[in-house]
Coordinates of C-alpha atoms and ligand atoms in Angstrom, one line a residue:
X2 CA -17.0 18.7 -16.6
X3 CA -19.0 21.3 -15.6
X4 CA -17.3 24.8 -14.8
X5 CA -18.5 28.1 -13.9
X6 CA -17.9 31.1 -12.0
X7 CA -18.9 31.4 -8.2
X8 CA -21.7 33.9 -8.0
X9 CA -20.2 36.0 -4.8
X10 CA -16.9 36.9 -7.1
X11 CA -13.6 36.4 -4.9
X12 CA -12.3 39.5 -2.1
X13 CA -10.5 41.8 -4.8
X14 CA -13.2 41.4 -7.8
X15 CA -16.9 42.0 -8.5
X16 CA -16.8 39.9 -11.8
X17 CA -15.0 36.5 -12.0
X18 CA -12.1 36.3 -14.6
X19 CA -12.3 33.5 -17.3
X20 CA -10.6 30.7 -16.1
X21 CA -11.0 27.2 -15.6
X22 CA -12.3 26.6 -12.0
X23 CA -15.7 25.0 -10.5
X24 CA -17.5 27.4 -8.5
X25 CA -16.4 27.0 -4.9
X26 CA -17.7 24.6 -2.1
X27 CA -20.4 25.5 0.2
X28 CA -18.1 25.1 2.9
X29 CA -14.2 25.2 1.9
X30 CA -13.8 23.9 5.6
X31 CA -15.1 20.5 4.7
X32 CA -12.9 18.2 2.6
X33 CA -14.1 16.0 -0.3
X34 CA -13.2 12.4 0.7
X35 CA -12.8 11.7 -3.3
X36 CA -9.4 14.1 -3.3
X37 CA -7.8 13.3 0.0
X38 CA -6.3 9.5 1.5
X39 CA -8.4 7.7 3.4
X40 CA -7.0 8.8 7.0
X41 CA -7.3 12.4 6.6
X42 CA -9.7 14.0 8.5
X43 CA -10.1 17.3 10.6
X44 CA -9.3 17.6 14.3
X45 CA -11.6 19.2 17.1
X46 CA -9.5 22.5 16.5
X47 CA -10.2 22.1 12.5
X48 CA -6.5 21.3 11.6
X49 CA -5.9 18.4 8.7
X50 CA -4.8 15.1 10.4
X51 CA -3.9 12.2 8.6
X52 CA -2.9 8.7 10.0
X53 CA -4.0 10.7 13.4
X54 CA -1.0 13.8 13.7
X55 CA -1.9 16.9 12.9
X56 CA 0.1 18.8 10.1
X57 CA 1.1 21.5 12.3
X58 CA 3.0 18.8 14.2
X59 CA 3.7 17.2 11.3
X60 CA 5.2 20.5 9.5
X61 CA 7.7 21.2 12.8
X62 CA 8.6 17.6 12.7
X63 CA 9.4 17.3 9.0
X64 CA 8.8 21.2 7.9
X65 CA 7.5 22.1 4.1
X66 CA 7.1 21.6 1.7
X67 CA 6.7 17.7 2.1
X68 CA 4.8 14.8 0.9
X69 CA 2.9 13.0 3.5
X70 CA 1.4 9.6 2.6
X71 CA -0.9 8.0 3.9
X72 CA 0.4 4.4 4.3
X73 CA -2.8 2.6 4.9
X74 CA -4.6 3.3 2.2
X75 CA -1.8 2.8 0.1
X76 CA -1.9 -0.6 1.6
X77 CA -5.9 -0.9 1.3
X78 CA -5.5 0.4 -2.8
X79 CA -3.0 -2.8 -3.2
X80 CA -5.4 -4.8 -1.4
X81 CA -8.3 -3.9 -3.6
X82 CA -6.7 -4.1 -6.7
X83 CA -5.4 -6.8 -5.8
X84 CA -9.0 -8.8 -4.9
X85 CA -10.8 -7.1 -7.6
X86 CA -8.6 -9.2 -10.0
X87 CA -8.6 -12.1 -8.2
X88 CA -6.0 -15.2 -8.0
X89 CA -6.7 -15.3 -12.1
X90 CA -5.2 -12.3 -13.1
X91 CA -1.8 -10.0 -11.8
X92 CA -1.4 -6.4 -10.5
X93 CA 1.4 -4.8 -11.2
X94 CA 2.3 -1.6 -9.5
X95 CA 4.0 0.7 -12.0
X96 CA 7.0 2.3 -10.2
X97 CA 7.7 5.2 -12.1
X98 CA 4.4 6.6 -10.4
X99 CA 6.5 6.7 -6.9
X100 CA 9.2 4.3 -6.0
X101 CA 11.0 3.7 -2.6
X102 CA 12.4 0.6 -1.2
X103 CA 9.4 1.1 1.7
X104 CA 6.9 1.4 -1.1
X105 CA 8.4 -2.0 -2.4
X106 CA 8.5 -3.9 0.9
X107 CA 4.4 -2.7 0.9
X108 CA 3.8 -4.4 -2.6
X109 CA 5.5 -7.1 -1.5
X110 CA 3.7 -7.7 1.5
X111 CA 0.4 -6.9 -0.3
X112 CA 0.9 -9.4 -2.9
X113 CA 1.6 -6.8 -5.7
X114 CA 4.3 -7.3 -8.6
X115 CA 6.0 -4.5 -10.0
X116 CA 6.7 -3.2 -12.9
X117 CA 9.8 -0.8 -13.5
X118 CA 10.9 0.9 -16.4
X119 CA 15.1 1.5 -15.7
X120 CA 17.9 0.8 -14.0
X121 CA 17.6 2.6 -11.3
X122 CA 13.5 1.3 -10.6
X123 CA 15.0 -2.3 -10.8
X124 CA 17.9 -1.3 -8.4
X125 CA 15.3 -0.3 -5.8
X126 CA 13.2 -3.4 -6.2
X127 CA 15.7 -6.0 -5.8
X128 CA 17.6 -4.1 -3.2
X129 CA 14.1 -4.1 -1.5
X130 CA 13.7 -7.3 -1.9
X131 CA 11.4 -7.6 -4.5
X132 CA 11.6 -11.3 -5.9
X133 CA 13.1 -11.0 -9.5
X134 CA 10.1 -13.4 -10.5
X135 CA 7.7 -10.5 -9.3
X136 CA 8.9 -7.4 -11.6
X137 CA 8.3 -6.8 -15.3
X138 CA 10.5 -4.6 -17.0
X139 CA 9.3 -2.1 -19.6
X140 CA 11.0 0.8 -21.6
X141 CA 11.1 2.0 -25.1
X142 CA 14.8 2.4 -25.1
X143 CA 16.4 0.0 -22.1
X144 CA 19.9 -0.4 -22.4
X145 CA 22.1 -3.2 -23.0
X146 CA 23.4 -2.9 -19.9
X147 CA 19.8 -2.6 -18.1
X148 CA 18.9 -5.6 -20.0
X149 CA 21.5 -7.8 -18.7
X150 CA 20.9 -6.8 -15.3
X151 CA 17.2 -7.5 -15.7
X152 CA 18.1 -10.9 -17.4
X153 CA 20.7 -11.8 -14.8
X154 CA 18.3 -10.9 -12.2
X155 CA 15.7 -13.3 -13.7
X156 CA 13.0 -10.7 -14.0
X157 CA 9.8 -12.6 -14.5
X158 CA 9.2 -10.7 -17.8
X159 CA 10.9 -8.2 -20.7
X160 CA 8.4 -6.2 -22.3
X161 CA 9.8 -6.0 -25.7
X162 CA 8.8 -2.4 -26.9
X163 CA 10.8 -2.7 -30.5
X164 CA 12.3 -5.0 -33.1
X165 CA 15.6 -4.2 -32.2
X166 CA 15.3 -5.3 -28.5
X167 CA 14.3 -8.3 -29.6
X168 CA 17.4 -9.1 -31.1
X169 CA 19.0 -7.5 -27.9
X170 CA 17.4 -9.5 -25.8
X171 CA 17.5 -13.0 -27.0
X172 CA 20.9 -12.8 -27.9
X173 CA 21.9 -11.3 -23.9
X174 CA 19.4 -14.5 -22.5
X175 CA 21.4 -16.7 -24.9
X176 CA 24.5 -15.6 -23.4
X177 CA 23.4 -16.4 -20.1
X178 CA 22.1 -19.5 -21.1
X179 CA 18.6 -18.9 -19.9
X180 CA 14.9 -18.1 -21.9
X181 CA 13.7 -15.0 -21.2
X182 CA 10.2 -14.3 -20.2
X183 CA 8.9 -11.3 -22.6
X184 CA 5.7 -9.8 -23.8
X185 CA 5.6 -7.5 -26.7
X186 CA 4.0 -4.2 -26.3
X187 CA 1.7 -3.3 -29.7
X188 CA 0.1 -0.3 -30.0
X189 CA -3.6 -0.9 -31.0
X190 CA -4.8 2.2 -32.3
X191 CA -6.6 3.8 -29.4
X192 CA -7.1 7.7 -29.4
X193 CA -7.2 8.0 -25.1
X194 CA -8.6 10.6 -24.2
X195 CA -6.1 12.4 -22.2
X196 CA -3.6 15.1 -22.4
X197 CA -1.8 14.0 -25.4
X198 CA 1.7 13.7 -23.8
X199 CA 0.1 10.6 -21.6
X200 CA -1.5 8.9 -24.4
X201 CA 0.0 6.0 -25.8
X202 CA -1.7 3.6 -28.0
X203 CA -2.3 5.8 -31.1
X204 CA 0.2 4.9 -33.5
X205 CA 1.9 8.4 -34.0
X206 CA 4.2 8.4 -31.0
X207 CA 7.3 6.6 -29.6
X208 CA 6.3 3.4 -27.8
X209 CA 5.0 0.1 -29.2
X210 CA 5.0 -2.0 -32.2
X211 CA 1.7 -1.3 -34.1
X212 CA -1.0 -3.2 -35.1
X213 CA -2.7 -2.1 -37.8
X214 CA 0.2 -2.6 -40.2
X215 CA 0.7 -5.8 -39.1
X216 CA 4.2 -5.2 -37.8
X217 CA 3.2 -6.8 -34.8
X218 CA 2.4 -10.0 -36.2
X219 CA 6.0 -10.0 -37.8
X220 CA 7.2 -8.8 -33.9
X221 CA 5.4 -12.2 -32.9
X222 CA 6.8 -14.1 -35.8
X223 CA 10.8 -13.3 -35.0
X224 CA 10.1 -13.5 -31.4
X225 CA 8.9 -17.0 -31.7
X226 CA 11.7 -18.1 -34.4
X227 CA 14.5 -16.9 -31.3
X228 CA 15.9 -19.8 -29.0
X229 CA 16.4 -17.2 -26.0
X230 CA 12.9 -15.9 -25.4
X231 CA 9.7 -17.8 -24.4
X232 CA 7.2 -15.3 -25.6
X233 CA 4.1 -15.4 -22.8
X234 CA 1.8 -12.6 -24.1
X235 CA 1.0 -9.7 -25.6
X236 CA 1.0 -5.7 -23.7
X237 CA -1.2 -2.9 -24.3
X238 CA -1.0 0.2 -22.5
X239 CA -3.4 3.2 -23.9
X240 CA -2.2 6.1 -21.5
X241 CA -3.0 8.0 -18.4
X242 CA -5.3 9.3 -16.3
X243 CA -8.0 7.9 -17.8
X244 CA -11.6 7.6 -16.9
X245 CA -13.6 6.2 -19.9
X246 CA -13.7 2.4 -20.1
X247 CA -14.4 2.5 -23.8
X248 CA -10.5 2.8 -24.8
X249 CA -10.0 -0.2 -22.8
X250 CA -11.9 -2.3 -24.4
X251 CA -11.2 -1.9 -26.9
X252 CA -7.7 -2.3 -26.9
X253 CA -8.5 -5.7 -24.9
X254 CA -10.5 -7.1 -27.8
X255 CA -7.9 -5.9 -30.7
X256 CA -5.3 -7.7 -28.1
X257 CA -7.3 -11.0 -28.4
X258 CA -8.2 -11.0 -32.3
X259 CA -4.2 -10.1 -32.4
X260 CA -4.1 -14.0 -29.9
X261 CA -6.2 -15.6 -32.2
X262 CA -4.1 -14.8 -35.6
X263 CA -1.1 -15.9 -34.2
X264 CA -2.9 -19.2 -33.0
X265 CA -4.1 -19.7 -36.4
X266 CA -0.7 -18.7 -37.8
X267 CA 1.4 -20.3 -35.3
X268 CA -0.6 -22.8 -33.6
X269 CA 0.4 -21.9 -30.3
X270 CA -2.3 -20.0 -27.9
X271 CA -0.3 -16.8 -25.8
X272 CA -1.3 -17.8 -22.0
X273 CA -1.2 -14.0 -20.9
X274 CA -2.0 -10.3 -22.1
X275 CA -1.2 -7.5 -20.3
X276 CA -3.9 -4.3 -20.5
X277 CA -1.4 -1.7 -18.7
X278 CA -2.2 0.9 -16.6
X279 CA -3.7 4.7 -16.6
X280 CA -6.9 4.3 -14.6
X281 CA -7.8 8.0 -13.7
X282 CA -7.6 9.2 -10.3
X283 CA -10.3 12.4 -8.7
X284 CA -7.8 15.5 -8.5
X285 CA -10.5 18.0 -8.1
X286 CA -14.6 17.1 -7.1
X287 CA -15.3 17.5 -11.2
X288 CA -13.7 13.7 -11.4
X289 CA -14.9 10.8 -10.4
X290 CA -12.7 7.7 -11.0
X291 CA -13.5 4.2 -11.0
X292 CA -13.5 1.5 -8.5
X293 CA -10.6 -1.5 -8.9
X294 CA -14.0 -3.9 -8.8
X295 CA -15.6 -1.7 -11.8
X296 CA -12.5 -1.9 -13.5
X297 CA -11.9 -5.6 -13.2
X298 CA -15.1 -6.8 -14.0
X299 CA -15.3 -4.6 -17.1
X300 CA -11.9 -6.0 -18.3
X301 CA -12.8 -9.5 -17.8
X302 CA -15.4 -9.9 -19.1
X303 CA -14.8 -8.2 -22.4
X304 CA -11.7 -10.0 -22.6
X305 CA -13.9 -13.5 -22.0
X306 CA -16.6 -12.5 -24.4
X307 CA -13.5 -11.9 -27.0
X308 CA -12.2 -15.3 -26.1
X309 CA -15.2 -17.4 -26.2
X310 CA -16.2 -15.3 -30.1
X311 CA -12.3 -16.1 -31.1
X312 CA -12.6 -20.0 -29.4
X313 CA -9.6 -19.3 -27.9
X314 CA -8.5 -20.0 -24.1
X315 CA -8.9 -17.0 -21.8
X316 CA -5.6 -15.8 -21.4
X317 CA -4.1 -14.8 -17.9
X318 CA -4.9 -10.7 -17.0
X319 CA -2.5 -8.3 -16.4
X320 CA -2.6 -4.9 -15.2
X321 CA -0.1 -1.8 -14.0
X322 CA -1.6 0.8 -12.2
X323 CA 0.6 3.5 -10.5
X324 CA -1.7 6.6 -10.4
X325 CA -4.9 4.6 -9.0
X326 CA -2.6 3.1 -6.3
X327 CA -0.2 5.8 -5.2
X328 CA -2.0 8.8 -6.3
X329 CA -4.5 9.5 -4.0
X330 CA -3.1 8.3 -1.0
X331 CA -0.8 11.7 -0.9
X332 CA -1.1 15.2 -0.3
X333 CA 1.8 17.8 -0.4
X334 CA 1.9 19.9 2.5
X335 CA 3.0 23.8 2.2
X336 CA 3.4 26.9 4.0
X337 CA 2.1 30.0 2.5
X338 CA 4.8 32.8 2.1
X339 CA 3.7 35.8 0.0
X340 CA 0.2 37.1 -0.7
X341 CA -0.5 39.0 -3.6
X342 CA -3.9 40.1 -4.6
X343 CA -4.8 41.9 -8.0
X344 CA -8.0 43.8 -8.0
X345 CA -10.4 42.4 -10.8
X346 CA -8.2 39.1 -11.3
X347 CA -7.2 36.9 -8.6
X348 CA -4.9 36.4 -5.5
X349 CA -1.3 35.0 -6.0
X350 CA -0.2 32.6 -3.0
X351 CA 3.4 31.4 -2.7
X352 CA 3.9 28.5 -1.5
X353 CA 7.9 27.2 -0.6
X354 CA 7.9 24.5 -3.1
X355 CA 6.1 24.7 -6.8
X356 CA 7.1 23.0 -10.0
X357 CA 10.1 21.4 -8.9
X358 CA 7.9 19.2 -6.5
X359 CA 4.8 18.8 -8.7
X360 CA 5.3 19.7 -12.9
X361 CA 2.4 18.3 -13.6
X362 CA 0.6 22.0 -13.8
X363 CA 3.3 23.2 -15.8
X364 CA 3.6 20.0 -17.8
X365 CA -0.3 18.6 -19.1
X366 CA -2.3 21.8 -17.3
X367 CA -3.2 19.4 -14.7
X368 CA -6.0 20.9 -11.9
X369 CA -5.9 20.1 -8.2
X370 CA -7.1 21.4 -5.4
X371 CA -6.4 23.2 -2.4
X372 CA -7.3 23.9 1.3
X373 CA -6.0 25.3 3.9
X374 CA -5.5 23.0 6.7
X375 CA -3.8 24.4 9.6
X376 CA -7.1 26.2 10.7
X377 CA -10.6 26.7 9.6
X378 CA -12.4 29.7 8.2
X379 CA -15.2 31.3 8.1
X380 CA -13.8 33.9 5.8
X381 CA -15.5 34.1 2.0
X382 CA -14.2 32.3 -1.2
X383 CA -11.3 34.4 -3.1
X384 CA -10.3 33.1 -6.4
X385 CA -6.2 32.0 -6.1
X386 CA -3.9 30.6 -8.0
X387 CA -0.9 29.1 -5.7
X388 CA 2.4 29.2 -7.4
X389 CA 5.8 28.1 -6.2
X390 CA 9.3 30.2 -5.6
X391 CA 10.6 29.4 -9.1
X392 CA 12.0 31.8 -11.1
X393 CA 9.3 31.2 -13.6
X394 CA 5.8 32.7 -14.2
X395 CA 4.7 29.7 -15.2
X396 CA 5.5 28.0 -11.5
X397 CA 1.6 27.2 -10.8
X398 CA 1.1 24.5 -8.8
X399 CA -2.6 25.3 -8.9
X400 CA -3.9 27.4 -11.0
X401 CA -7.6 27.9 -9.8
X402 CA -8.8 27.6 -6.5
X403 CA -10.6 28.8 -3.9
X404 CA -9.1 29.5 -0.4
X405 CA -10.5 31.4 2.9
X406 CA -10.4 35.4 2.2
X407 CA -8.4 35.5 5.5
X408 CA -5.4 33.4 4.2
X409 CA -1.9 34.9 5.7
X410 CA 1.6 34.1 5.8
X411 CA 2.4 31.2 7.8
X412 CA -1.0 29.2 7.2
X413 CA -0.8 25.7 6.2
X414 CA -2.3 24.6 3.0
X415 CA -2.1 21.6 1.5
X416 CA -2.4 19.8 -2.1
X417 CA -4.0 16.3 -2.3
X418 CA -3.6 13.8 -4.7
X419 CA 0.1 14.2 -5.6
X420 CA 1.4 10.6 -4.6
X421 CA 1.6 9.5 -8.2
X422 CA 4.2 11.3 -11.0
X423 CA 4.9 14.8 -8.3
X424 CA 8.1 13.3 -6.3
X425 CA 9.3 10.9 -9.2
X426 CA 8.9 13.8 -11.3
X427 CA 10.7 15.9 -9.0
X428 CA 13.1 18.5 -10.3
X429 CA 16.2 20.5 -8.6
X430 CA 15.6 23.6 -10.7
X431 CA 17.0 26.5 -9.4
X432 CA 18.7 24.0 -6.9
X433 CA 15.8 23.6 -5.1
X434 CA 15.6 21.0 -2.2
X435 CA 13.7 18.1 -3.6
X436 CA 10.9 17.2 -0.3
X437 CA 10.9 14.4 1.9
X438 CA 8.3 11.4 1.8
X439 CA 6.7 11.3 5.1
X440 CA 4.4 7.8 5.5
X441 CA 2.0 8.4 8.3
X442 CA 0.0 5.6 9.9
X443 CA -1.4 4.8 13.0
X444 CA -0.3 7.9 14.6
X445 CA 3.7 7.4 13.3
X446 CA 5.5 9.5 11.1
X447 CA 8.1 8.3 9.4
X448 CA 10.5 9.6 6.5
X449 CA 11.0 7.0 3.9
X450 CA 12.6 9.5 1.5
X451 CA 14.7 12.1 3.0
X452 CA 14.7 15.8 1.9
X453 CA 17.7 16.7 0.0
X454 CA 20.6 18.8 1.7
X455 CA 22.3 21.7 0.2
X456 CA 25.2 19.1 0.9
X457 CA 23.9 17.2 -1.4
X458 CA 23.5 19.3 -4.4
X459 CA 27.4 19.8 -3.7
X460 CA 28.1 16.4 -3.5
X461 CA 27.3 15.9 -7.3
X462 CA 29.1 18.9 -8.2
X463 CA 32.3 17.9 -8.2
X464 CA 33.9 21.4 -9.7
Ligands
LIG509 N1 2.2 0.7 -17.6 C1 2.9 1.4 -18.6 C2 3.5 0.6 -19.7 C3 3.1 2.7 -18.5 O1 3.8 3.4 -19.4 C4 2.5 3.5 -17.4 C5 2.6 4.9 -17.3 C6 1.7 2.7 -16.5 C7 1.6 1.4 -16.6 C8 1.1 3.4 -15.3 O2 0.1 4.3 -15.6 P1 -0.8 5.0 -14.5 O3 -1.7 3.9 -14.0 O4 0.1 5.5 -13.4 O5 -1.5 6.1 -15.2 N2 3.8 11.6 -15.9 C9 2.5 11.4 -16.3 C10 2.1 10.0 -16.5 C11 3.0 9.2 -17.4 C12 2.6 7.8 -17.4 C13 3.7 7.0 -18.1 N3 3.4 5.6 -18.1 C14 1.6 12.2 -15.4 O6 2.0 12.8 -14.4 O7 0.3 12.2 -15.6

């Protein structure tokens, strides 16, 4: 990535301070395509619109802070995926990037499957109307009692994530007189190159049965000997926001030498592996993500190469994408309450939301952007950072940015990209109101996930 200071300094400094921050855009009036949904685009007056409103209508309508989503392309990302992989292969949307029983009726409509990872992601789905056949359910640590639910539901798949829930689950299908679909997730050994809280396929961390040790040959082994579970496939999922295809692959062909020993030890060939999710998504203009085609091909056909090497049948494709779906397709809208420039450093904005809407700053250093979007400007570059009302330096929502010199209370700016892990990651620290979900389309505006009511912050507190 490349990063460096913007010659003409910001208002309050003559020299730049270090920090991690692109010099800014020619023109911070125009938007980069790559960061915002599909829809969004700037009225004759210069205000943001997406799906055709105007955020200034939007922010009377719904006030801020609020997450408005742009519910075509959400639709046109499920559609893409879902034709990049062809009738051959399955997308899954992975919930825990944003879930909502309108999100669900999308998928469904689309042709998606889902993948949840609790109780309370399966509730949605089926209550949505999800078919049971159409969801996978993963965790590292799933309950008994989210396990029989999942098995009672008939969830078309368990991903088995240790050897103790194998045991768990057989013996719950048993009970229930059924075989239960499952997969078992191995870890393969991958370093992804990511923040290391979202990787997942090194062997040093919680989720997984490894490889390398051959632990998840002896997974395969018991999960085979047990009466209650038909054992489809085998799961791999390396970690998040992820743009190099290298890690990938090669967890795909570790996946498929991992096929071809239990063929030769079993003599049975697994019709399915699942490669996960993780795809990375463009936060700032530095990033530039993959298309779903890209990805596909570049999966398939490692995964055939593999295949035809190993003699072995290609096995069906899976993948889970939540960011690459969800992600984009959002921005969160603010209002701008404080201004605080220091001379030689950079300008403090506060915005009415911060980490309790979007942690990711806080949490893996993530960078967005910014713009304001309830005018234009014509003002010069200053250097911000835009933190929250938090009682908490390190509320930053983003932590270098450019805005218009001229930025004052009451402007609208806006944050793109935070469809995926910002509301399911949402927080009520210092009781904070978690925001609405606003889908836009077509020129309607509707919430799909109301904003919380100091009513109900007392509703749970039962005294
Ligand atoms: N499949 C499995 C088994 C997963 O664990 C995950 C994400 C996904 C699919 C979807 O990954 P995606 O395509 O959305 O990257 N809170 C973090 C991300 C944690 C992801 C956890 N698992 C963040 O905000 O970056």
């Amino acid at each position: 990535m490349s990063r460096s200071a913007h010659p003409a300094g910001p208002r309050h400094a003559d020299v730049l301070p270090e920090g991690h921050y692109s010099a800014p855009a020619a023109d911070l009036n125009v938007l980069d395509e790559k960061v915002w949904s599909r829809t969004v685009t700037r009225d004759a007056d210069g205000a943001l619109t997406v799906g055709g409103i105007a955020v200034a209508r939007l922010a009377e309508e719904f006030g801020t802070p609020a997450y408005f989503l742009d519910e075509s392309d959400f639709r046109a990302r499920c559609r893409a995926w879902a034709d990049a992989f062809g009738p051959d292969a399955d997308v899954f949307y992975a919930g825990k990037a944003f879930l909502s029983r309108a999100v669900v009726r999308w998928l469904k409509e689309e042709g998606l499957n889902l993948d949840v990872c609790s109780g309370g992601e399966l509730t949605t789905a089926l209550d949505a109307g999800m078919p049971a056949e159409r969801i996978a359910f993963h965790g590292n640590n799933k309950t008994a009692a989210e396990i029989e639910r999942a098995v009672e539901a008939g969830v078309g798949r368990i991903v088995l994530d240790s050897f103790q829930e194998i045991v768990r689950v057989a013996h719950i299908a048993q009970r229930h007189g059924v075989r239960q679909r499952v997969q078992i997730r191995v870890t393969v050994g991958v370093e992804a190159h990511t923040h290391e809280f979202i990787a997942t396929a090194h062997e040093d961390q919680k989720f997984g049965i490894a490889l390398a040790d051959g632990q998840a040959a002896e997974a395969v082994r018991r999960a085979l000997a047990l009466d209650g579970l038909e054992l489809i496939g085998v799961h791999s999922h390396i970690g998040s926001q992820i743009f190099d295809m290298a890690g990938f692959e090669v967890s795909a062909r570790r996946v498929v030498q991992l096929l071809a020993e239990i063929r030769d030890e079993h003599g049975v060939e697994l019709p399915e592996i699942d490669l996960g999710g993780g795809l990375g998504i463009a936060y700032t203009s530095d990033d530039d993500p993959r298309e779903p085609h890209e990805i596909a091909k570049a999966l398939s056909d490692i995964v055939t190469r593999e295949c035809e090497s190993a003699k072995l049948r290609t096995p069906r494709i899976s993948v889970e994408p939540g960011r690459a779906i969800v992600g984009p397709t959002a921005f969160t809208l603010y209002e701008v309450g404080t201004i605080k420039p220091l001379e030689g450093l950079r300008t403090y904005v506060s915005v009415d939301g911060g980490m309790s809407d979007n942690i990711r700053t806080a949490l893996y250093d993530a960078e967005y952007s910014v713009a304001l979007v309830s005018r234009t400007s014509d003002a010069e570059p200053m250097l911000v950072r835009v933190v929250g009302k938090h009682c908490e330096s390190g509320d930053i929502v983003v932590k270098d940015a450019f805005l218009p010199a001229d930025l004052a209370p009451g402007d609208l700016i806006a944050v793109p990209a935070t469809g995926a892990y910002c509301r399911s990651m949402a927080s009520n620290y210092n009781h904070a109101l978690r925001p609405p979900v606003v889908a836009v389309r077509d020129g309607e505006a509707r919430v799909i996930v109301r904003r919380e009511t100091e009513e109900d912050l007392l509703r749970l507190d039962v005294g």
